[in-house]
Amino acid sequence: MPQVSAQEAAGAISDPQQVSVRALFMRGGSSRGAFFLQEDLPADRQERDALLLACYGSPDRRQIDGIGGADPLTSKAAVVGRSARPDADLDYTFLQVGIDRPMVSAGGNCGNMLAAVGPFAVLRGMIAPREPEMSVRIHTTNTGQVVTARFRVEKGRPCIEGEARIPGVPGTGSAIALDFGDCAGAVSGRLLPTGSVRDMVRLGEREVPVSFVDAATPFVFVPARALGATGAESPAEISANPALMADLEAIRGWAATVLGLVDRPEEATLRSPNIPRVIMVGPPQDYAAQDGPVSAESMDVCVRQLAMQKPHNTLAVTGAVCSAVASRLPGSIVQELCRAGDDRTRLGHPAGVLTVSAQVARTADGWRIESAAVERTARLLMAGDLFAPRARIVELRAGLEV
C-alpha cells in the first residue's frame, strides 16, 4: 500500500469529500481543545458551528468520529484574532461544543482555555515573543472584559517547564498568571444581578437560600446542606443523585430567568445550558480527591460546580474567580461558609485545592472588584489540520440547535 506523506494529507483541503482547517490542539489549565485563528474559520456562525461539530464528532456521547473527549472539559474550542480595541492585544472567543446535542455555545468565558491564548498567539506569530516574561492583554469577546496574562518565554517560545502545579493535571508546568481585574457584571452588567447578596429560591415546598454573583462569569451559589448534601461529594456521587442534580439545575434555571435568558426556569436546560452556572458550597472538610486525600486545613471552603448539566471534575477558572470574589462579600453563601483569611481563598474542589487572590472594596456605588488573579499552566499538544466530512457539515447545519 503506498504511503501518504504529511504534505499530501494536508493537501486534502481540496478533497471533494473533506474540509480541513488549521489548528493547534492545546491544554489550557484543566481543559483542552482546538485553538483556531479567527480568519481560518467561516465568518458565518452557522457554517462555523457545523464545522466545529463535525471536527469534534458531535452529536455523539463518545465523540468517536472527532477530537472531542466525551466530556465538557475536553469539548472546547478557542478562536483568536488580533483586537481592534486600544486596551487589548488579542480577541478570544470561547466556544463550548455540544457532545450529544448539535449546538455550540458562546455563552460565558472559559478561564482554563484562556490560559493558552497568549502562548497560542506567540506560536502562531500573532505577537512577537519577548523574553524572559511577557504580558498580553486579552479581550474575552464572550463577556467583553480584558484579562491580562503573564507568562515566561525562552528562545522565542512559551515556556512549559516550571514548578506550578494544578490539581487535576499531572506533573508541573510554567506558571501563567491571569489577572481578571474588575470582572464584575460579565453578563448582567452588575456584580449582584438581583441587587442582593442573598436571595431565596423556591423548590417545590422548600425555600433555598442562594447568592447570585456575576464576576468573570455569572454563578449562583447554594449551600450544600440546604439540598441534603455536604459539598464534598465526588462528581460520580453527584451524578448518581438525580434529586440533587434536579435541584441544582432548577436553581440554575431560576438564575437564567434573572438574567433574562429564559422566561421560565425549566427552559434553561435547552435554551441556555452553559450560562449561568451553579456551584454547591460546603464548609472546609476532609475528602478523597482525584489527586489524593485533601484535608480541611488545606482549604477555606469546599465547592462543587456543574458544567453543561454534568458535575465538573475540577473547577472552572471563572468559577474559582467568582467564588473568591463571593467569599469577600459579607452575607453571601460563600462568605458564610468560608474560613476567614487574607486576600487569598483556597477552594477545595474534586481534584484538589485551587488558590485565588481577590480583593473587593465597598464604594459609594456598591462593591467593586479591585483584583482577581489565578495561576494556570498550558501546553501545546499537537499542531496540524483538522478534517471534517463535507456531507456531515451540510447535515449538521440543517439540524443546528441555537
C-alpha atoms as a printed R data frame, in Angstrom:
    type eleno elety resid chain resno       x      y      z
1   ATOM     1    CA   MET     A     1   0.000  0.000  0.000
2   ATOM     2    CA   PRO     A     2   1.508  3.375 -0.976
3   ATOM     3    CA   GLN     A     3   2.428  5.727  1.857
4   ATOM     4    CA   VAL     A     4   0.747  9.165  2.151
5   ATOM     5    CA   SER     A     5   3.042 11.984  3.233
6   ATOM     6    CA   ALA     A     6   2.012 14.706  5.685
7   ATOM     7    CA   GLN     A     7   2.140 17.225  2.858
8   ATOM     8    CA   GLU     A     8  -0.162 15.118  0.720
9   ATOM     9    CA   ALA     A     9  -2.543 14.641  3.626
10  ATOM    10    CA   ALA     A    10  -2.630 18.407  4.194
11  ATOM    11    CA   GLY     A    11  -3.442 18.773  0.522
12  ATOM    12    CA   ALA     A    12  -6.839 17.256  1.276
13  ATOM    13    CA   ILE     A    13  -8.020 20.864  1.624
14  ATOM    14    CA   SER     A    14  -9.124 20.442 -1.991
15  ATOM    15    CA   ASP     A    15 -10.557 16.985 -1.310
16  ATOM    16    CA   PRO     A    16 -14.161 16.953 -2.568
17  ATOM    17    CA   GLN     A    17 -15.153 14.770  0.414
18  ATOM    18    CA   GLN     A    18 -13.491 16.591  3.334
19  ATOM    19    CA   VAL     A    19 -12.802 20.114  4.539
20  ATOM    20    CA   SER     A    20  -9.673 20.861  6.553
21  ATOM    21    CA   VAL     A    21  -8.833 23.723  8.897
22  ATOM    22    CA   ARG     A    22  -5.566 24.648 10.630
23  ATOM    23    CA   ALA     A    23  -5.495 24.274 14.403
24  ATOM    24    CA   LEU     A    24  -3.264 23.894 17.427
25  ATOM    25    CA   PHE     A    25  -4.530 21.324 19.914
26  ATOM    26    CA   MET     A    26  -3.638 22.676 23.364
27  ATOM    27    CA   ARG     A    27  -4.222 22.124 27.048
28  ATOM    28    CA   GLY     A    28  -5.166 25.243 28.939
29  ATOM    29    CA   GLY     A    29  -5.338 24.709 32.703
30  ATOM    30    CA   SER     A    30  -7.514 21.655 33.323
31  ATOM    31    CA   SER     A    31  -9.274 21.879 29.938
32  ATOM    32    CA   ARG     A    32  -8.183 21.186 26.395
33  ATOM    33    CA   GLY     A    33  -9.345 21.804 22.853
34  ATOM    34    CA   ALA     A    34  -8.519 23.162 19.421
35  ATOM    35    CA   PHE     A    35  -7.302 26.743 19.010
36  ATOM    36    CA   PHE     A    36  -8.048 28.482 15.714
37  ATOM    37    CA   LEU     A    37  -7.063 31.711 14.040
38  ATOM    38    CA   GLN     A    38 -10.199 33.735 13.510
39  ATOM    39    CA   GLU     A    39  -9.555 34.040  9.766
40  ATOM    40    CA   ASP     A    40  -9.290 30.266  9.385
41  ATOM    41    CA   LEU     A    41 -12.922 29.673 10.384
42  ATOM    42    CA   PRO     A    42 -16.063 30.580  8.405
43  ATOM    43    CA   ALA     A    43 -17.381 34.069  9.183
44  ATOM    44    CA   ASP     A    44 -20.945 32.750  9.085
45  ATOM    45    CA   ARG     A    45 -21.833 31.462 12.563
46  ATOM    46    CA   GLN     A    46 -23.905 28.519 11.361
47  ATOM    47    CA   GLU     A    47 -21.154 27.394  8.998
48  ATOM    48    CA   ARG     A    48 -18.596 27.728 11.786
49  ATOM    49    CA   ASP     A    49 -20.689 25.795 14.297
50  ATOM    50    CA   ALA     A    50 -21.439 22.984 11.842
51  ATOM    51    CA   LEU     A    51 -17.733 22.701 11.020
52  ATOM    52    CA   LEU     A    52 -16.779 22.545 14.708
53  ATOM    53    CA   LEU     A    53 -19.403 19.919 15.485
54  ATOM    54    CA   ALA     A    54 -18.132 17.780 12.618
55  ATOM    55    CA   CYS     A    55 -14.498 18.211 13.724
56  ATOM    56    CA   TYR     A    56 -15.358 17.252 17.320
57  ATOM    57    CA   GLY     A    57 -17.535 14.281 16.357
58  ATOM    58    CA   SER     A    58 -20.769 15.704 17.760
59  ATOM    59    CA   PRO     A    59 -23.502 14.904 18.479
60  ATOM    60    CA   ASP     A    60 -22.344 11.588 19.900
61  ATOM    61    CA   ARG     A    61 -21.790 10.792 23.572
62  ATOM    62    CA   ARG     A    62 -18.367  9.269 22.750
63  ATOM    63    CA   GLN     A    63 -17.480 11.812 20.034
64  ATOM    64    CA   ILE     A    64 -15.811  8.849 18.377
65  ATOM    65    CA   ASP     A    65 -15.626 10.469 14.926
66  ATOM    66    CA   GLY     A    66 -13.800 13.607 16.040
67  ATOM    67    CA   ILE     A    67 -11.364 15.136 18.513
68  ATOM    68    CA   GLY     A    68 -13.848 15.667 21.364
69  ATOM    69    CA   GLY     A    69 -13.097 13.848 24.595
70  ATOM    70    CA   ALA     A    70 -16.689 12.965 25.590
71  ATOM    71    CA   ASP     A    71 -16.507 15.437 28.486
72  ATOM    72    CA   PRO     A    72 -17.392 19.148 28.662
73  ATOM    73    CA   LEU     A    73 -13.804 19.906 29.758
74  ATOM    74    CA   THR     A    74 -12.389 18.364 26.582
75  ATOM    75    CA   SER     A    75 -15.051 19.539 24.133
76  ATOM    76    CA   LYS     A    76 -13.990 23.173 23.981
77  ATOM    77    CA   ALA     A    77 -12.680 25.457 21.263
78  ATOM    78    CA   ALA     A    78 -10.930 28.825 21.184
79  ATOM    79    CA   VAL     A    79 -10.968 31.358 18.353
80  ATOM    80    CA   VAL     A    80  -8.233 34.008 18.480
81  ATOM    81    CA   GLY     A    81  -7.732 37.163 16.427
82  ATOM    82    CA   ARG     A    82  -5.961 40.495 16.685
83  ATOM    83    CA   SER     A    83  -8.006 43.003 18.653
84  ATOM    84    CA   ALA     A    84  -9.162 46.391 17.399
85  ATOM    85    CA   ARG     A    85  -9.586 47.588 21.000
86  ATOM    86    CA   PRO     A    86  -6.912 50.035 22.178
87  ATOM    87    CA   ASP     A    87  -6.761 48.306 25.566
88  ATOM    88    CA   ALA     A    88  -6.255 44.771 24.198
89  ATOM    89    CA   ASP     A    89  -3.800 42.845 22.047
90  ATOM    90    CA   LEU     A    90  -5.990 39.849 21.217
91  ATOM    91    CA   ASP     A    91  -9.636 38.883 20.868
92  ATOM    92    CA   TYR     A    92 -10.542 35.490 22.323
93  ATOM    93    CA   THR     A    93 -13.878 33.775 21.748
94  ATOM    94    CA   PHE     A    94 -14.624 30.686 23.800
95  ATOM    95    CA   LEU     A    95 -16.913 28.040 22.327
96  ATOM    96    CA   GLN     A    96 -18.391 25.079 24.195
97  ATOM    97    CA   VAL     A    97 -19.007 22.335 21.649
98  ATOM    98    CA   GLY     A    98 -22.016 20.179 22.418
99  ATOM    99    CA   ILE     A    99 -21.402 16.490 22.995
100 ATOM   100    CA   ASP     A   100 -24.727 14.749 22.498
101 ATOM   101    CA   ARG     A   101 -26.530 17.796 21.115
102 ATOM   102    CA   PRO     A   102 -25.894 19.638 17.809
103 ATOM   103    CA   MET     A   103 -25.146 23.008 19.380
104 ATOM   104    CA   VAL     A   104 -22.176 25.292 20.044
105 ATOM   105    CA   SER     A   105 -22.472 27.743 22.936
106 ATOM   106    CA   ALA     A   106 -20.690 31.079 23.097
107 ATOM   107    CA   GLY     A   107 -22.192 31.939 26.483
108 ATOM   108    CA   GLY     A   108 -19.731 32.824 29.235
109 ATOM   109    CA   ASN     A   109 -15.977 32.516 29.301
110 ATOM   110    CA   CYS     A   110 -13.517 29.693 29.989
111 ATOM   111    CA   GLY     A   111 -10.550 30.788 32.064
112 ATOM   112    CA   ASN     A   112  -8.715 27.494 31.652
113 ATOM   113    CA   MET     A   113  -8.661 27.746 27.851
114 ATOM   114    CA   LEU     A   114  -7.827 31.426 28.285
115 ATOM   115    CA   ALA     A   115  -4.504 30.412 29.841
116 ATOM   116    CA   ALA     A   116  -3.319 29.051 26.465
117 ATOM   117    CA   VAL     A   117  -4.392 32.057 24.370
118 ATOM   118    CA   GLY     A   118  -1.169 34.043 24.867
119 ATOM   119    CA   PRO     A   119   1.121 31.078 24.116
120 ATOM   120    CA   PHE     A   120  -1.038 30.238 21.078
121 ATOM   121    CA   ALA     A   121  -0.619 33.772 19.739
122 ATOM   122    CA   VAL     A   122   3.158 33.533 20.111
123 ATOM   123    CA   LEU     A   123   3.294 30.116 18.437
124 ATOM   124    CA   ARG     A   124   1.141 31.360 15.544
125 ATOM   125    CA   GLY     A   125   3.232 34.525 15.084
126 ATOM   126    CA   MET     A   126   0.388 36.858 16.009
127 ATOM   127    CA   ILE     A   127   2.518 38.675 18.595
128 ATOM   128    CA   ALA     A   128   6.290 38.906 18.894
129 ATOM   129    CA   PRO     A   129   7.854 36.939 21.773
130 ATOM   130    CA   ARG     A   130   9.541 38.958 24.498
131 ATOM   131    CA   GLU     A   131  11.961 37.359 26.943
132 ATOM   132    CA   PRO     A   132  12.103 36.479 29.758
133 ATOM   133    CA   GLU     A   133   8.452 37.296 30.570
134 ATOM   134    CA   MET     A   134   5.715 38.882 28.534
135 ATOM   135    CA   SER     A   135   2.327 40.351 29.274
136 ATOM   136    CA   VAL     A   136  -0.626 40.014 26.876
137 ATOM   137    CA   ARG     A   137  -3.967 41.809 27.148
138 ATOM   138    CA   ILE     A   138  -6.796 39.515 26.040
139 ATOM   139    CA   HIS     A   139 -10.277 40.746 25.216
140 ATOM   140    CA   THR     A   140 -12.742 37.970 26.068
141 ATOM   141    CA   THR     A   141 -15.439 38.592 23.467
142 ATOM   142    CA   ASN     A   142 -17.960 36.394 25.302
143 ATOM   143    CA   THR     A   143 -18.022 38.781 28.257
144 ATOM   144    CA   GLY     A   144 -16.499 41.985 26.856
145 ATOM   145    CA   GLN     A   145 -13.777 42.091 29.505
146 ATOM   146    CA   VAL     A   146  -9.996 42.341 29.245
147 ATOM   147    CA   VAL     A   147  -7.776 39.868 31.120
148 ATOM   148    CA   THR     A   148  -4.011 40.244 31.442
149 ATOM   149    CA   ALA     A   149  -1.912 37.084 31.019
150 ATOM   150    CA   ARG     A   150   1.754 36.930 32.035
151 ATOM   151    CA   PHE     A   151   3.988 34.014 31.051
152 ATOM   152    CA   ARG     A   152   7.657 33.187 30.533
153 ATOM   153    CA   VAL     A   153   9.333 32.897 27.140
154 ATOM   154    CA   GLU     A   154  12.637 31.226 26.268
155 ATOM   155    CA   LYS     A   155  14.300 31.197 22.843
156 ATOM   156    CA   GLY     A   156  11.220 32.673 21.253
157 ATOM   157    CA   ARG     A   157   8.775 30.062 22.533
158 ATOM   158    CA   PRO     A   158   6.436 29.937 25.553
159 ATOM   159    CA   CYS     A   159   7.928 28.013 28.450
160 ATOM   160    CA   ILE     A   160   6.243 24.802 29.523
161 ATOM   161    CA   GLU     A   161   8.656 23.661 32.253
162 ATOM   162    CA   GLY     A   162   8.232 25.035 35.752
163 ATOM   163    CA   GLU     A   163   7.092 24.377 39.311
164 ATOM   164    CA   ALA     A   164   3.439 25.404 39.055
165 ATOM   165    CA   ARG     A   165   1.074 22.554 39.897
166 ATOM   166    CA   ILE     A   166  -2.630 22.394 39.051
167 ATOM   167    CA   PRO     A   167  -4.973 19.883 40.709
168 ATOM   168    CA   GLY     A   168  -6.392 17.633 38.020
169 ATOM   169    CA   VAL     A   169  -3.321 17.983 35.758
170 ATOM   170    CA   PRO     A   170  -0.368 15.593 36.206
171 ATOM   171    CA   GLY     A   171   3.101 16.990 36.783
172 ATOM   172    CA   THR     A   172   4.103 20.647 36.904
173 ATOM   173    CA   GLY     A   173   4.476 23.426 34.371
174 ATOM   174    CA   SER     A   174   5.472 27.037 33.805
175 ATOM   175    CA   ALA     A   175   3.116 29.418 35.592
176 ATOM   176    CA   ILE     A   176   0.717 31.578 33.598
177 ATOM   177    CA   ALA     A   177  -0.758 34.351 35.744
178 ATOM   178    CA   LEU     A   178  -4.249 35.520 34.775
179 ATOM   179    CA   ASP     A   179  -5.465 38.805 36.255
180 ATOM   180    CA   PHE     A   180  -9.176 39.363 35.624
181 ATOM   181    CA   GLY     A   181  -9.102 42.863 37.146
182 ATOM   182    CA   ASP     A   182 -12.553 44.305 37.761
183 ATOM   183    CA   CYS     A   183 -14.527 41.452 36.213
184 ATOM   184    CA   ALA     A   184 -17.912 42.404 37.686
185 ATOM   185    CA   GLY     A   185 -21.010 42.203 35.517
186 ATOM   186    CA   ALA     A   186 -19.644 39.862 32.851
187 ATOM   187    CA   VAL     A   187 -23.155 39.086 31.567
188 ATOM   188    CA   SER     A   188 -25.618 41.079 33.674
189 ATOM   189    CA   GLY     A   189 -23.619 44.314 33.937
190 ATOM   190    CA   ARG     A   190 -23.788 44.070 37.740
191 ATOM   191    CA   LEU     A   191 -21.769 42.221 40.366
192 ATOM   192    CA   LEU     A   192 -25.055 41.235 42.060
193 ATOM   193    CA   PRO     A   193 -27.642 40.638 39.306
194 ATOM   194    CA   THR     A   194 -30.587 40.749 41.755
195 ATOM   195    CA   GLY     A   195 -29.153 43.686 43.707
196 ATOM   196    CA   SER     A   196 -28.956 41.490 46.804
197 ATOM   197    CA   VAL     A   197 -26.159 39.378 48.217
198 ATOM   198    CA   ARG     A   198 -28.684 36.703 49.169
199 ATOM   199    CA   ASP     A   199 -31.980 35.524 47.686
200 ATOM   200    CA   MET     A   200 -34.452 32.709 48.287
201 ATOM   201    CA   VAL     A   201 -35.391 30.219 45.564
202 ATOM   202    CA   ARG     A   202 -38.477 28.032 45.870
203 ATOM   203    CA   LEU     A   203 -38.007 24.329 45.089
204 ATOM   204    CA   GLY     A   204 -41.433 22.748 45.469
205 ATOM   205    CA   GLU     A   205 -42.408 23.221 49.097
206 ATOM   206    CA   ARG     A   206 -38.921 24.319 50.132
207 ATOM   207    CA   GLU     A   207 -37.167 27.670 50.029
208 ATOM   208    CA   VAL     A   208 -33.420 27.526 49.473
209 ATOM   209    CA   PRO     A   209 -31.002 30.429 50.114
210 ATOM   210    CA   VAL     A   210 -28.670 31.357 47.244
211 ATOM   211    CA   SER     A   211 -26.160 34.040 46.304
212 ATOM   212    CA   PHE     A   212 -26.090 35.103 42.642
213 ATOM   213    CA   VAL     A   213 -22.752 36.726 41.745
214 ATOM   214    CA   ASP     A   214 -21.615 37.859 38.293
215 ATOM   215    CA   ALA     A   215 -17.814 38.024 38.336
216 ATOM   216    CA   ALA     A   216 -15.884 36.711 35.289
217 ATOM   217    CA   THR     A   217 -18.997 34.589 34.577
218 ATOM   218    CA   PRO     A   218 -22.307 34.545 36.494
219 ATOM   219    CA   PHE     A   219 -22.567 31.794 39.112
220 ATOM   220    CA   VAL     A   220 -25.361 31.028 41.548
221 ATOM   221    CA   PHE     A   221 -24.107 29.597 44.847
222 ATOM   222    CA   VAL     A   222 -26.212 27.315 47.021
223 ATOM   223    CA   PRO     A   223 -25.320 25.786 50.422
224 ATOM   224    CA   ALA     A   224 -24.960 22.021 50.110
225 ATOM   225    CA   ARG     A   225 -26.742 21.415 53.397
226 ATOM   226    CA   ALA     A   226 -29.912 23.035 52.021
227 ATOM   227    CA   LEU     A   227 -30.018 20.268 49.403
228 ATOM   228    CA   GLY     A   228 -29.230 17.418 51.779
229 ATOM   229    CA   ALA     A   229 -25.579 17.260 50.686
230 ATOM   230    CA   THR     A   230 -22.204 18.021 52.255
231 ATOM   231    CA   GLY     A   231 -20.393 19.829 49.432
232 ATOM   232    CA   ALA     A   232 -17.600 17.244 49.460
233 ATOM   233    CA   GLU     A   233 -19.305 14.719 47.160
234 ATOM   234    CA   SER     A   234 -17.350 13.345 44.206
235 ATOM   235    CA   PRO     A   235 -18.612 14.029 40.653
236 ATOM   236    CA   ALA     A   236 -19.749 10.401 40.469
237 ATOM   237    CA   GLU     A   237 -21.735 10.729 43.707
238 ATOM   238    CA   ILE     A   238 -23.416 13.894 42.465
239 ATOM   239    CA   SER     A   239 -24.276 12.272 39.123
240 ATOM   240    CA   ALA     A   240 -25.758  9.286 40.938
241 ATOM   241    CA   ASN     A   241 -28.144 11.529 42.904
242 ATOM   242    CA   PRO     A   242 -30.918 12.557 40.455
243 ATOM   243    CA   ALA     A   243 -32.778 14.593 43.085
244 ATOM   244    CA   LEU     A   244 -29.673 16.655 43.820
245 ATOM   245    CA   MET     A   245 -28.942 17.126 40.112
246 ATOM   246    CA   ALA     A   246 -32.537 18.252 39.528
247 ATOM   247    CA   ASP     A   247 -32.382 20.751 42.391
248 ATOM   248    CA   LEU     A   248 -29.113 22.245 41.144
249 ATOM   249    CA   GLU     A   249 -30.466 22.607 37.601
250 ATOM   250    CA   ALA     A   250 -33.688 24.169 38.918
251 ATOM   251    CA   ILE     A   251 -31.651 26.760 40.839
252 ATOM   252    CA   ARG     A   252 -29.569 27.432 37.745
253 ATOM   253    CA   GLY     A   253 -32.812 27.848 35.796
254 ATOM   254    CA   TRP     A   254 -34.003 30.465 38.300
255 ATOM   255    CA   ALA     A   255 -30.761 32.385 37.751
256 ATOM   256    CA   ALA     A   256 -31.256 32.176 33.978
257 ATOM   257    CA   THR     A   257 -34.618 33.928 34.366
258 ATOM   258    CA   VAL     A   258 -32.954 36.671 36.414
259 ATOM   259    CA   LEU     A   259 -30.563 37.284 33.503
260 ATOM   260    CA   GLY     A   260 -33.468 37.330 31.058
261 ATOM   261    CA   LEU     A   261 -32.076 34.377 29.109
262 ATOM   262    CA   VAL     A   262 -35.292 32.358 29.520
263 ATOM   263    CA   ASP     A   263 -38.858 33.084 30.580
264 ATOM   264    CA   ARG     A   264 -39.234 30.011 32.802
265 ATOM   265    CA   PRO     A   265 -36.592 28.090 34.818
266 ATOM   266    CA   GLU     A   266 -37.382 24.775 33.108
267 ATOM   267    CA   GLU     A   267 -36.419 26.271 29.716
268 ATOM   268    CA   ALA     A   268 -32.784 26.840 30.751
269 ATOM   269    CA   THR     A   269 -31.536 23.306 30.053
270 ATOM   270    CA   LEU     A   270 -32.385 23.556 26.366
271 ATOM   271    CA   ARG     A   271 -32.105 27.269 25.664
272 ATOM   272    CA   SER     A   272 -29.149 28.289 27.854
273 ATOM   273    CA   PRO     A   273 -27.332 25.137 29.059
274 ATOM   274    CA   ASN     A   274 -23.983 26.833 29.745
275 ATOM   275    CA   ILE     A   275 -24.894 30.192 31.281
276 ATOM   276    CA   PRO     A   276 -25.398 30.900 34.132
277 ATOM   277    CA   ARG     A   277 -23.589 28.224 36.111
278 ATOM   278    CA   VAL     A   278 -24.185 26.741 39.548
279 ATOM   279    CA   ILE     A   279 -21.862 25.877 42.443
280 ATOM   280    CA   MET     A   280 -22.736 23.906 45.575
281 ATOM   281    CA   VAL     A   281 -20.851 25.160 48.646
282 ATOM   282    CA   GLY     A   282 -19.817 23.437 51.858
283 ATOM   283    CA   PRO     A   283 -17.537 24.240 54.811
284 ATOM   284    CA   PRO     A   284 -13.894 23.097 54.906
285 ATOM   285    CA   GLN     A   285 -13.808 19.308 55.325
286 ATOM   286    CA   ASP     A   286 -11.738 16.212 54.664
287 ATOM   287    CA   TYR     A   287 -12.462 14.248 51.480
288 ATOM   288    CA   ALA     A   288 -10.829 11.976 48.929
289 ATOM   289    CA   ALA     A   289  -9.899 13.973 45.814
290 ATOM   290    CA   GLN     A   290  -8.818 12.651 42.437
291 ATOM   291    CA   ASP     A   291  -5.206 13.525 43.261
292 ATOM   292    CA   GLY     A   292  -5.320 12.040 46.786
293 ATOM   293    CA   PRO     A   293  -6.674 12.893 50.254
294 ATOM   294    CA   VAL     A   294  -7.472 16.545 50.946
295 ATOM   295    CA   SER     A   295  -7.641 17.890 54.499
296 ATOM   296    CA   ALA     A   296  -9.999 20.526 55.841
297 ATOM   297    CA   GLU     A   297  -6.968 22.518 56.996
298 ATOM   298    CA   SER     A   298  -5.742 22.890 53.393
299 ATOM   299    CA   MET     A   299  -8.818 24.835 52.229
300 ATOM   300    CA   ASP     A   300 -11.020 27.752 53.205
301 ATOM   301    CA   VAL     A   301 -14.238 26.488 51.589
302 ATOM   302    CA   CYS     A   302 -15.469 23.445 49.657
303 ATOM   303    CA   VAL     A   303 -17.065 23.912 46.213
304 ATOM   304    CA   ARG     A   304 -18.662 21.621 43.623
305 ATOM   305    CA   GLN     A   305 -19.517 23.033 40.193
306 ATOM   306    CA   LEU     A   306 -21.775 21.766 37.422
307 ATOM   307    CA   ALA     A   307 -20.894 22.330 33.754
308 ATOM   308    CA   MET     A   308 -23.378 21.664 30.964
309 ATOM   309    CA   GLN     A   309 -25.571 19.640 33.342
310 ATOM   310    CA   LYS     A   310 -22.658 17.460 34.464
311 ATOM   311    CA   PRO     A   311 -20.561 17.643 37.653
312 ATOM   312    CA   HIS     A   312 -17.265 19.397 36.922
313 ATOM   313    CA   ASN     A   313 -14.267 17.129 37.517
314 ATOM   314    CA   THR     A   314 -12.246 20.088 38.784
315 ATOM   315    CA   LEU     A   315 -13.291 23.750 38.932
316 ATOM   316    CA   ALA     A   316 -13.544 26.310 36.148
317 ATOM   317    CA   VAL     A   317 -11.167 29.266 36.469
318 ATOM   318    CA   THR     A   318 -14.158 31.578 36.144
319 ATOM   319    CA   GLY     A   319 -15.854 29.573 38.889
320 ATOM   320    CA   ALA     A   320 -12.779 29.934 41.067
321 ATOM   321    CA   VAL     A   321 -12.593 33.680 40.469
322 ATOM   322    CA   CYS     A   322 -16.301 34.163 41.115
323 ATOM   323    CA   SER     A   323 -16.115 32.010 44.275
324 ATOM   324    CA   ALA     A   324 -13.179 34.040 45.604
325 ATOM   325    CA   VAL     A   325 -14.996 37.308 44.918
326 ATOM   326    CA   ALA     A   326 -18.156 35.947 46.581
327 ATOM   327    CA   SER     A   327 -16.108 34.984 49.639
328 ATOM   328    CA   ARG     A   328 -15.326 38.699 50.093
329 ATOM   329    CA   LEU     A   329 -18.987 39.769 50.076
330 ATOM   330    CA   PRO     A   330 -20.421 39.910 53.645
331 ATOM   331    CA   GLY     A   331 -23.599 37.895 53.928
332 ATOM   332    CA   SER     A   332 -23.036 35.741 50.855
333 ATOM   333    CA   ILE     A   333 -23.383 31.958 50.966
334 ATOM   334    CA   VAL     A   334 -19.666 31.549 50.207
335 ATOM   335    CA   GLN     A   335 -18.570 34.095 52.811
336 ATOM   336    CA   GLU     A   336 -20.749 32.436 55.438
337 ATOM   337    CA   LEU     A   337 -19.123 29.025 54.918
338 ATOM   338    CA   CYS     A   338 -15.583 30.272 54.211
339 ATOM   339    CA   ARG     A   339 -12.783 30.247 56.764
340 ATOM   340    CA   ALA     A   340 -11.589 33.826 57.321
341 ATOM   341    CA   GLY     A   341  -8.129 34.663 55.996
342 ATOM   342    CA   ASP     A   342  -6.162 37.096 53.859
343 ATOM   343    CA   ASP     A   343  -6.985 38.086 50.264
344 ATOM   344    CA   ARG     A   344  -6.310 34.517 49.088
345 ATOM   345    CA   THR     A   345  -9.115 31.967 49.046
346 ATOM   346    CA   ARG     A   346  -8.289 28.251 48.967
347 ATOM   347    CA   LEU     A   347 -11.045 26.397 47.157
348 ATOM   348    CA   GLY     A   348 -11.438 22.662 47.745
349 ATOM   349    CA   HIS     A   349 -12.750 21.004 44.559
350 ATOM   350    CA   PRO     A   350 -12.967 17.398 43.275
351 ATOM   351    CA   ALA     A   351  -9.326 17.256 42.160
352 ATOM   352    CA   GLY     A   352  -7.672 19.176 44.991
353 ATOM   353    CA   VAL     A   353  -7.264 22.777 46.140
354 ATOM   354    CA   LEU     A   354  -7.078 25.896 43.944
355 ATOM   355    CA   THR     A   355  -5.956 29.248 45.371
356 ATOM   356    CA   VAL     A   356  -7.307 32.555 44.028
357 ATOM   357    CA   SER     A   357  -6.302 36.051 45.094
358 ATOM   358    CA   ALA     A   358  -9.224 38.501 45.164
359 ATOM   359    CA   GLN     A   359  -9.704 41.970 46.580
360 ATOM   360    CA   VAL     A   360 -13.126 43.618 46.807
361 ATOM   361    CA   ALA     A   361 -13.831 47.126 48.128
362 ATOM   362    CA   ARG     A   362 -17.047 48.866 49.150
363 ATOM   363    CA   THR     A   363 -17.658 52.147 47.329
364 ATOM   364    CA   ALA     A   364 -20.443 54.712 47.275
365 ATOM   365    CA   ASP     A   365 -21.937 52.824 44.316
366 ATOM   366    CA   GLY     A   366 -21.658 49.384 45.919
367 ATOM   367    CA   TRP     A   367 -18.992 46.719 45.737
368 ATOM   368    CA   ARG     A   368 -16.058 46.979 43.330
369 ATOM   369    CA   ILE     A   369 -13.566 44.241 42.422
370 ATOM   370    CA   GLU     A   370 -10.033 45.613 42.700
371 ATOM   371    CA   SER     A   371  -8.269 42.439 41.549
372 ATOM   372    CA   ALA     A   372  -8.921 38.764 40.905
373 ATOM   373    CA   ALA     A   373  -5.957 36.620 39.895
374 ATOM   374    CA   VAL     A   374  -5.286 32.917 39.441
375 ATOM   375    CA   GLU     A   375  -2.342 30.808 38.248
376 ATOM   376    CA   ARG     A   376  -2.576 28.206 35.460
377 ATOM   377    CA   THR     A   377  -0.308 26.279 33.081
378 ATOM   378    CA   ALA     A   378  -0.700 25.412 29.389
379 ATOM   379    CA   ARG     A   379   0.984 23.276 26.771
380 ATOM   380    CA   LEU     A   380   0.889 22.665 23.030
381 ATOM   381    CA   LEU     A   381  -0.180 19.071 22.389
382 ATOM   382    CA   MET     A   382  -0.410 18.862 18.595
383 ATOM   383    CA   ALA     A   383  -0.312 21.094 15.525
384 ATOM   384    CA   GLY     A   384  -1.796 20.451 12.110
385 ATOM   385    CA   ASP     A   385  -5.084 20.259 10.235
386 ATOM   386    CA   LEU     A   386  -8.488 19.060 11.390
387 ATOM   387    CA   PHE     A   387 -10.649 17.242  8.850
388 ATOM   388    CA   ALA     A   388 -14.423 17.075  8.619
389 ATOM   389    CA   PRO     A   389 -16.637 15.360  6.002
390 ATOM   390    CA   ARG     A   390 -18.362 17.902  3.768
391 ATOM   391    CA   ALA     A   391 -21.611 15.925  3.753
392 ATOM   392    CA   ARG     A   392 -21.604 15.827  7.569
393 ATOM   393    CA   ILE     A   393 -21.180 19.612  7.773
394 ATOM   394    CA   VAL     A   394 -24.183 20.122  5.491
395 ATOM   395    CA   GLU     A   395 -26.225 17.691  7.594
396 ATOM   396    CA   LEU     A   396 -25.256 19.361 10.837
397 ATOM   397    CA   ARG     A   397 -26.003 22.867  9.638
398 ATOM   398    CA   ALA     A   398 -29.539 21.818  8.778
399 ATOM   399    CA   GLY     A   399 -30.062 20.430 12.298
400 ATOM   400    CA   LEU     A   400 -28.286 23.025 14.451
401 ATOM   401    CA   GLU     A   401 -29.791 23.937 17.810
402 ATOM   402    CA   VAL     A   402 -29.498 27.630 18.623
